[in-house]
Coordinates of C-alpha atoms and ligand atoms in Angstrom, one line a residue:
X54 CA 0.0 0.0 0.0
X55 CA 0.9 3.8 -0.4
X56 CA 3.2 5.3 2.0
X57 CA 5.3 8.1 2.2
X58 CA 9.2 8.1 3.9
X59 CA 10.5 10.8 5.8
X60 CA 14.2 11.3 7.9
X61 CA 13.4 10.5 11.8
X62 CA 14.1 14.1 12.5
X63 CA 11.2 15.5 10.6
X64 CA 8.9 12.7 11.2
X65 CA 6.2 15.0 13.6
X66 CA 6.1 17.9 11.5
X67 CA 4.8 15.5 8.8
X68 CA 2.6 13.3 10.9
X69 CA 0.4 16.7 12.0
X70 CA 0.4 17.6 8.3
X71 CA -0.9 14.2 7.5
X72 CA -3.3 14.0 10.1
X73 CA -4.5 17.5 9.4
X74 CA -5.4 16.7 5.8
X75 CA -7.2 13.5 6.7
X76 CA -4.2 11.6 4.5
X77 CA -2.9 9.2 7.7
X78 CA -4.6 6.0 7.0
X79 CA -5.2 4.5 10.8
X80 CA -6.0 1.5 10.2
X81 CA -2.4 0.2 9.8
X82 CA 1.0 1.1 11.9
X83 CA 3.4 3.6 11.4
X84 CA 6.9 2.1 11.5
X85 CA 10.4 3.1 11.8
X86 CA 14.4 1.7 10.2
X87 CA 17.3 3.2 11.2
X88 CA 16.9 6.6 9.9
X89 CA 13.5 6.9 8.3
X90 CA 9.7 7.0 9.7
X91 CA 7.0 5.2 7.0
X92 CA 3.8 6.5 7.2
X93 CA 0.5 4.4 6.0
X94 CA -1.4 7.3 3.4
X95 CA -5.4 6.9 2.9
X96 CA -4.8 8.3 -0.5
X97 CA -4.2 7.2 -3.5
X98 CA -1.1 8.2 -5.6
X99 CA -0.7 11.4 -7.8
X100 CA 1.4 13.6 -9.3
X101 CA 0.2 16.1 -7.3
X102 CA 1.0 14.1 -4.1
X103 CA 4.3 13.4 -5.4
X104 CA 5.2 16.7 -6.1
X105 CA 3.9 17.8 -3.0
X106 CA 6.1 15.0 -0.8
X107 CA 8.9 16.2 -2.7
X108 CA 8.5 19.6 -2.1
X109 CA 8.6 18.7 2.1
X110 CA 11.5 16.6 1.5
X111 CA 9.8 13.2 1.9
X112 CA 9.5 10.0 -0.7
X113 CA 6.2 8.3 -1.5
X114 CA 6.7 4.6 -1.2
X115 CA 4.9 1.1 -1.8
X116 CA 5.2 -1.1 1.6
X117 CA 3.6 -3.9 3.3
X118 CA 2.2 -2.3 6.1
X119 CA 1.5 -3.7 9.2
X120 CA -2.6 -3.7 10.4
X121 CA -3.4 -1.8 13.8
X122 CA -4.6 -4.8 16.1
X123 CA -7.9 -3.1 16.4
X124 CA -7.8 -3.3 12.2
X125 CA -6.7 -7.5 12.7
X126 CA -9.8 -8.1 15.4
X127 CA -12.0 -6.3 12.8
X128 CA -10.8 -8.1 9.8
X129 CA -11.0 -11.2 11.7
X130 CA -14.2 -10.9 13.0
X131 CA -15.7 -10.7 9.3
X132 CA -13.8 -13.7 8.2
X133 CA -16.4 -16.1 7.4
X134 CA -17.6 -18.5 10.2
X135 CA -16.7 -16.2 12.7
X136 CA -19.3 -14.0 14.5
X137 CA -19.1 -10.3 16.2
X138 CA -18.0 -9.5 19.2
X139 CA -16.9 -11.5 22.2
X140 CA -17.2 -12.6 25.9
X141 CA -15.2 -11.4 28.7
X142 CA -15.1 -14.0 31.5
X143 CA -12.3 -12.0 33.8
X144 CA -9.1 -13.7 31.8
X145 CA -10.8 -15.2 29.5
X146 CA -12.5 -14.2 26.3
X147 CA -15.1 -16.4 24.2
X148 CA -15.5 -15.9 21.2
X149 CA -17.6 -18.0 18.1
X150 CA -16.3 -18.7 15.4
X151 CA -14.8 -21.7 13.5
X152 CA -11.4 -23.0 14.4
X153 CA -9.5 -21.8 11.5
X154 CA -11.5 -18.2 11.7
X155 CA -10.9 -18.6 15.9
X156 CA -7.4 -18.9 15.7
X157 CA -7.2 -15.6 13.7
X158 CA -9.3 -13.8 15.9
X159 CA -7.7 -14.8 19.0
X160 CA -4.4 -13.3 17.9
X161 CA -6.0 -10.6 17.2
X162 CA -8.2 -10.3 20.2
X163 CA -4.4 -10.9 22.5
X164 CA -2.7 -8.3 20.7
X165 CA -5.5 -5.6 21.4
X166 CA -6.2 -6.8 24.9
X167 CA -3.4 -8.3 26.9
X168 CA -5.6 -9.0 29.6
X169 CA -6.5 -12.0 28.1
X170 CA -4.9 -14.7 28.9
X171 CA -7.3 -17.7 27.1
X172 CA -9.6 -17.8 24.4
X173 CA -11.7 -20.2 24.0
X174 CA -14.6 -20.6 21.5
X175 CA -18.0 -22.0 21.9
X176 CA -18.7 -25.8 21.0
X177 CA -22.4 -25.4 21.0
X178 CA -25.3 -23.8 22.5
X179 CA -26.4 -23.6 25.9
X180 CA -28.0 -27.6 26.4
X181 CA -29.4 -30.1 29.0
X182 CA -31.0 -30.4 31.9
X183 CA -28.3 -27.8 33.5
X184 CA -28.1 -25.8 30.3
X185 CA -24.1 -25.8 30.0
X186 CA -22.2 -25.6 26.9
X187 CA -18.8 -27.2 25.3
X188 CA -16.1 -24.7 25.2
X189 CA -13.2 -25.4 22.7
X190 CA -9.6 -24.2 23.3
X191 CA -7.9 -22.1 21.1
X192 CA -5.5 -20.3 22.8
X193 CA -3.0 -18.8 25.4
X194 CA -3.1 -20.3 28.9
X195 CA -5.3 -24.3 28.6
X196 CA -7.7 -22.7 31.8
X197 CA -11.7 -22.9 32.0
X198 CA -11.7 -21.5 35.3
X199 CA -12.8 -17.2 35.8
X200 CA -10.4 -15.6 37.6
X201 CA -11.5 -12.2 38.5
X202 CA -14.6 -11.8 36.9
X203 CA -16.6 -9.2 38.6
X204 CA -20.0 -8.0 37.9
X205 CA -21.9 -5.3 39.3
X206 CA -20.1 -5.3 42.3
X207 CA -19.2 -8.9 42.9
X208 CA -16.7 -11.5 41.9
X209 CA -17.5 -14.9 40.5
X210 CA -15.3 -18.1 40.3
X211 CA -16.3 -21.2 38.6
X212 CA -15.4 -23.3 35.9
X213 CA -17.0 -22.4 32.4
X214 CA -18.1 -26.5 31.3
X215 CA -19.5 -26.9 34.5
X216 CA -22.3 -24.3 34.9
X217 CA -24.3 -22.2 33.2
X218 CA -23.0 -18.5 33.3
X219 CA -23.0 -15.5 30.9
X220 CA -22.0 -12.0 31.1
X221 CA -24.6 -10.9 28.6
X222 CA -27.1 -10.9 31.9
X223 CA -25.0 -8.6 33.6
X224 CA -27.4 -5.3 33.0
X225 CA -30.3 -7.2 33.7
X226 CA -29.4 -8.2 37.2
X227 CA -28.7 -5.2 37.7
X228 CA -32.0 -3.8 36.5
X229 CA -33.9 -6.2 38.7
X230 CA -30.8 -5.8 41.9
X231 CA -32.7 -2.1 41.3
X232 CA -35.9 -2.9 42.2
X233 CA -35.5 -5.0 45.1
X234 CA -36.2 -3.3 48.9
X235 CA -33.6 -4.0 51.5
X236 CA -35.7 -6.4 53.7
X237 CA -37.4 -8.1 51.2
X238 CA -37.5 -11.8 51.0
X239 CA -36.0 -13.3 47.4
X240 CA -36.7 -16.5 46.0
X241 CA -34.2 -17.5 43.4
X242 CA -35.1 -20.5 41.4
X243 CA -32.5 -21.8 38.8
X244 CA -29.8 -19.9 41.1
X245 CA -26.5 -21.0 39.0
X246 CA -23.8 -20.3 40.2
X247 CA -25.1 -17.9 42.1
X248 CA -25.1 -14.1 40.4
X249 CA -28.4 -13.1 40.6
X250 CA -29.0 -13.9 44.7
X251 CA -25.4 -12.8 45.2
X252 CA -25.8 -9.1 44.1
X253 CA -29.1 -8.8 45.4
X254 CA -27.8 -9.8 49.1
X255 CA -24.8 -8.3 48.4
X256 CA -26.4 -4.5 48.0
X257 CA -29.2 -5.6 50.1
X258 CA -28.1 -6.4 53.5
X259 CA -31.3 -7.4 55.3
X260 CA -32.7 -9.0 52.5
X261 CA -32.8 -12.4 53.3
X262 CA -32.5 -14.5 49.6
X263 CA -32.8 -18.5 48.7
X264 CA -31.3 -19.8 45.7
X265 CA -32.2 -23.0 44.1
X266 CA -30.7 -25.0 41.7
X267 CA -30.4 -28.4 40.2
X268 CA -26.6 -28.6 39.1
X269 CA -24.6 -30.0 42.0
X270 CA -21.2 -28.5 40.5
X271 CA -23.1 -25.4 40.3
X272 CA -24.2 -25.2 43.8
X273 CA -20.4 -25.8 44.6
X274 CA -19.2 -22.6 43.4
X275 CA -22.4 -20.9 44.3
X276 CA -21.3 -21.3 47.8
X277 CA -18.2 -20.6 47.2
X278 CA -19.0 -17.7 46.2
X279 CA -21.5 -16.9 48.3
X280 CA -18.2 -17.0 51.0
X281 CA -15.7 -14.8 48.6
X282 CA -18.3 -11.8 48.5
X283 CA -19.1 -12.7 52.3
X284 CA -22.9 -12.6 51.5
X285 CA -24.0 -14.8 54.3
X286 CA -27.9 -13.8 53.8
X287 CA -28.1 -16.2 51.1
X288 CA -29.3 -19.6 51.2
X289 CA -28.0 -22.3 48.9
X290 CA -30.4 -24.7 48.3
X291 CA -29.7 -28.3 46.2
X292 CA -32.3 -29.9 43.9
X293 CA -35.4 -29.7 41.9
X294 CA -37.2 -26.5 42.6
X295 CA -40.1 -28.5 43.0
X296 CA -39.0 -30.2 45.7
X297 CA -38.9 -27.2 47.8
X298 CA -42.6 -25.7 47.7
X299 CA -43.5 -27.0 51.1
X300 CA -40.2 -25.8 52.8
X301 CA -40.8 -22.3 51.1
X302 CA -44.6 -21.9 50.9
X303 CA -45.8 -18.1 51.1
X304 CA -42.5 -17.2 51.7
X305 CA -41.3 -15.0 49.2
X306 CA -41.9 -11.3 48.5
X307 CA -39.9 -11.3 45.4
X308 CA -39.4 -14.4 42.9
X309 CA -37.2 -14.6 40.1
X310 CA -37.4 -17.4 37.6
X311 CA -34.5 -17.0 35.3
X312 CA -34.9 -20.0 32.9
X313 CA -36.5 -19.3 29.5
X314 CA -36.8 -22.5 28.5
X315 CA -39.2 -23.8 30.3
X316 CA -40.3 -21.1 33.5
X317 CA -43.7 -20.6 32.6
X318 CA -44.3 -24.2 34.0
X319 CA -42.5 -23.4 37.3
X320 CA -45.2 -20.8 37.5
X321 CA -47.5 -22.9 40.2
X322 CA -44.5 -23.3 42.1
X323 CA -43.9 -19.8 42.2
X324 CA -47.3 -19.1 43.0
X325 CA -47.4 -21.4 46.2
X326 CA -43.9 -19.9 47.3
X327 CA -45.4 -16.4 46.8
X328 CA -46.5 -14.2 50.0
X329 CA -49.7 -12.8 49.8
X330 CA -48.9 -10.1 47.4
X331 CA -45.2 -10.7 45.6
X332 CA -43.4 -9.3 42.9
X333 CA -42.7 -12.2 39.9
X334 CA -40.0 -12.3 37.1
X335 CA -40.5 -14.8 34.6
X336 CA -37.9 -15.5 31.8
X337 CA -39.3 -16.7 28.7
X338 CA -38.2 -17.5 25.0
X339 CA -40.9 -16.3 23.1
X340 CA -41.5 -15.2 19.2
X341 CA -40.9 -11.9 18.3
X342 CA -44.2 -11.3 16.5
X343 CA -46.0 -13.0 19.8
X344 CA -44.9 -10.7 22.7
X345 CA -48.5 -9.8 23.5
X346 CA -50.2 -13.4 22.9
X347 CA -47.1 -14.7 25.6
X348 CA -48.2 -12.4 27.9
X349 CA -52.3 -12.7 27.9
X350 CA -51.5 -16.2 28.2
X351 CA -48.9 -16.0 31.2
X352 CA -51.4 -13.2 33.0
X353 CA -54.9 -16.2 32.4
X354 CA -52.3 -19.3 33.4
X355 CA -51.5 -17.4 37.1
X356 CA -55.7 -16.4 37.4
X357 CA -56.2 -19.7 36.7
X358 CA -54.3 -20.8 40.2
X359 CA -55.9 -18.7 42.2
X360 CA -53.7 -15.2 42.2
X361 CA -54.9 -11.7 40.9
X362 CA -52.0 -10.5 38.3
X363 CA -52.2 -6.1 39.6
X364 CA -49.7 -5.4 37.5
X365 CA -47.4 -6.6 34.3
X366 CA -44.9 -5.2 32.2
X367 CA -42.3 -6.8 30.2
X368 CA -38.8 -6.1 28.6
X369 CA -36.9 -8.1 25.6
X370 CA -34.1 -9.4 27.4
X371 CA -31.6 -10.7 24.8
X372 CA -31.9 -11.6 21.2
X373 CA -32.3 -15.3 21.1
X374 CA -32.5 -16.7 17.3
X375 CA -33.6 -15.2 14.1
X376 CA -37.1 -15.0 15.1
X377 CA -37.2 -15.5 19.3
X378 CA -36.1 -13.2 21.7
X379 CA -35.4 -14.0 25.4
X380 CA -38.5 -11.9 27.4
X381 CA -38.9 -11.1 31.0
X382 CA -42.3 -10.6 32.3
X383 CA -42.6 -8.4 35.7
X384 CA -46.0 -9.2 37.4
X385 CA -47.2 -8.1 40.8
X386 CA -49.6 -10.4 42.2
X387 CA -51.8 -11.2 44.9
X388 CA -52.6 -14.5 46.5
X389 CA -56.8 -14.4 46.2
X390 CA -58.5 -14.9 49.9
X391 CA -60.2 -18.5 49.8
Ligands
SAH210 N1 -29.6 -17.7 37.3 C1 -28.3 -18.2 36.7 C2 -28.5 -19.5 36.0 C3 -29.6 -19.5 35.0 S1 -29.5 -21.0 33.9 C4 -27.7 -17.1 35.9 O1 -28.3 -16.1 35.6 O2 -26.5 -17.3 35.6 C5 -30.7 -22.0 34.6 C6 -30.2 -22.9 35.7 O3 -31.4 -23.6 36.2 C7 -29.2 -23.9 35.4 O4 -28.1 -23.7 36.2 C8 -29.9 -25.3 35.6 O5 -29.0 -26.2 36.2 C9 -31.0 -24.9 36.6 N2 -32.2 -25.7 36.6 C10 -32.8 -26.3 35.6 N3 -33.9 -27.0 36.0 C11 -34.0 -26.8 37.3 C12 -34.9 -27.2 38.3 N4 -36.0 -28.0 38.0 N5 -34.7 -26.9 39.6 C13 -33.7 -26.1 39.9 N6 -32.7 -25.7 39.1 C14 -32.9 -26.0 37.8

C-alpha cells in the first residue's frame, strides 16, 4: 500500500500535516528503520502528491504495512464462520467462530487486549437439563476456570463447562438488583452459580434471599461464592425446585425465575412460594411477533391458580434466534382470599 518516507528528524512535523489533511490512514502502523519514519497514506497516488512529498523533502513509497490490532480483530471478526463480538469471562474471552477463523481472531483479540490470557470458542449452544455448553480451546493459557470476573459489584469463580453462566445478563441483574427493597425476601429459582442472589444480598443487607438450583457442580461454586463476597444472607439450596414448595410456601416477597426454556411451567410453584402479594420475574423464550399473545396467556395461566395479576410489564431481554427473543415478564400479584 501507499506510503510516504520521511528522515526521523522530521517525522512529527509531517505526521500533523498528514493528520490535518485526513491523508494518515489509521487502520495500519506507522513504523520506523534506522533513519527513516514510514507513514500508512489513505490516498491514492498522484502527481500532485508526489510533487507535493517532494517539495517537504519526503518519498512516497509502496510497503507492506503492518494492520493496527484493532484493524486485525475487525478483519478477523468478518472472516467467514466467525461471528461479532466477544465474551469477557475475567481472563478469559469467548469468542464464536470456526477454528480456523478462531485462531485468527484470538491473535488478534491478545494483541489488542493483553488481559486475556485464554480464548476459548464456543462448542455449542447452551444444552441439558443444567443448560451448559462445550467450550473449545484455542488459545493462550489451557484454563476454564474465571479468575476475576466481577459483575456489578461482585466476583464470581467457577469453571466455564460446568455451569451455566453469561455475562450478557450482567445489565439485567442489575436492573432487577434495582428494584428490590432492602428487607425483602428473594426467592431464586434456577440460582446457577449464584449471580443473581449474590448481588441482590450483596447490596441488600437485610434481605434475606434463597437460591435453588439443580446442578450440584453449580451449587459448589455458588457457595463458594457466596463466602468470597461474604454474603452470608443467602441460602444455597440443592435440587429440583419442585421439591422445595413445602419448605418455602408463602414465603417469598420477590421471585425470580431465570430459565427461558421452560419457566412458565415453574409458574404454580412460584405461585405457592409467593406471599400474599409478591413481585414475579418470569424469563421466557418467546417469538418476536408473539410478545403480546405470551403475555395474555402468562397473566390467564397465574388467574387460573388462584392469584390476581395487579400489574405486568415486560422487557426483551436478549436476542435469542432469528425470530425469538429471550422476554422477562414483571408481574405483581396477589394470592386471592379462599
Ligand atoms: N440464574 C443463573 C443460571 C440460569 S441457567 C444465571 O443467571 O447465571 C438455569 C439454571 O437452572 C441452570 O443452572 C440449571 O441447572 C438450573 N435448573 C434447571 N432446571 C432446574 C430445576 N428444575 N430446579 C432447579 N434448578 C434447575
Amino acid at each position: 500500500m501507499l506510503g510516504i518516507r520521511v528522515q526521523k528528524g522530521k517525522a512529527e512535523g509531517l505526521k500533523k500535516y498528514l493528520q490535518k489533511n485526513g491523508m494518515l490512514d489509521g487502520k495500519h502502523k506507522v513504523f520506523g528503520g534506522n533513519s527513516f519514519i514510514y507513514f500508512p497514506l489513505s490516498v491514492e497516488a498522484s502527481t500532485w502528491l508526489k510533487r507535493k512529498a517532494k517539495s517537504m523533502g519526503t518519498t512516497l513509497v509502496e510497503k507492506d504495512f503492518e494492520p493496527t490490532p484493532e484493524r486485525m480483530l475487525k478483519d478477523a471478526s468478518r472472516i467467514e464462520g466467525a461471528a461479532r463480538g466477544y465474551d469477557m469471562y475475567g481472563s478469559i474471552a469467548v469468542i464464536e467462530a470456526d477454528p480456523a477463523a478462531a485462531r485468527k481472531m484470538a491473535r488478534a483479540l491478545m494483541s489488542v487486549n493483553k488481559n486475556i490470557k485464554t480464548v476459548l470458542r464456543k462448542g455449542g449452544p447452551f444444552s441439558g437439563r443444567y443448560r451448559t455448553r462445550k467450550f473449545v480451546f484455542v488459545a493462550g493459557r489451557r484454563n476454564y476456570m474465571t479468575d476475576g470476573y466481577r459483575e456489578n459489584g461482585c466476583e464470581f469463580r467457577f469453571d466455564l463447562r460446568k455451569a451455566f453462566f453469561t455475562p450478557r445478563l450482567g445489565y439485567e441483574r442489575k436492573r432487577i438488583n434495582e428494584l428490590v427493597n432492602d428487607g425483602e425476601k428473594v426467592m431464586v429459582m434456577f440460582a446457577g452459580i449464584g449471580p443473581y442472589a449474590i448481588e441482590i444480598a450483596k447490596r441488600h443487607k437485610k434481605c434475606r434471599v434463597v437460591a435453588i438450583e439443580l446442578n450440584k457442580e453449580a451449587c459448589r461454586y455458588m457457595r463458594e461464592n457466596i463466602k468470597l463476597n461474604k454474603t452470608g444472607n443467602v441460602v444455597c439450596e440443592e435440587g429440583d425446585v419442585n421439591s422445595f414448595v413445602s419448605k418455602y410456601a408463602g414465603f417469598a416477597d420477590r421471585i425470580i425465575m431465570p430459565l427461558p426454556k421452560d419457566a412458565p411451567s415453574f409458574l404454580p410453584a412460584a405461585i405457592r412460594m409467593s406471599g400474599q402479594e409478591s413481585t414475579i420475574h418470569c424469563y421466557q423464550f418467546c417469538r418476536q411477533d408473539k410478545i403480546n399473545k405470551t403475555l395474555a396467556e402468562t397473566k390467564k395461566f397465574i388467574e387460573k391458580r388462584g392469584a390476581a395479576v395487579r400489574k405486568m410489564a415486560y422487557r426483551v431481554v436478549l436476542p435469542y434466534s432469528a425470530t425469538e427473543v429471550e422476554i422477562v415478564i414483571d408481574l405483581k400479584t396477589k394470592i386471592n382470599k379462599i
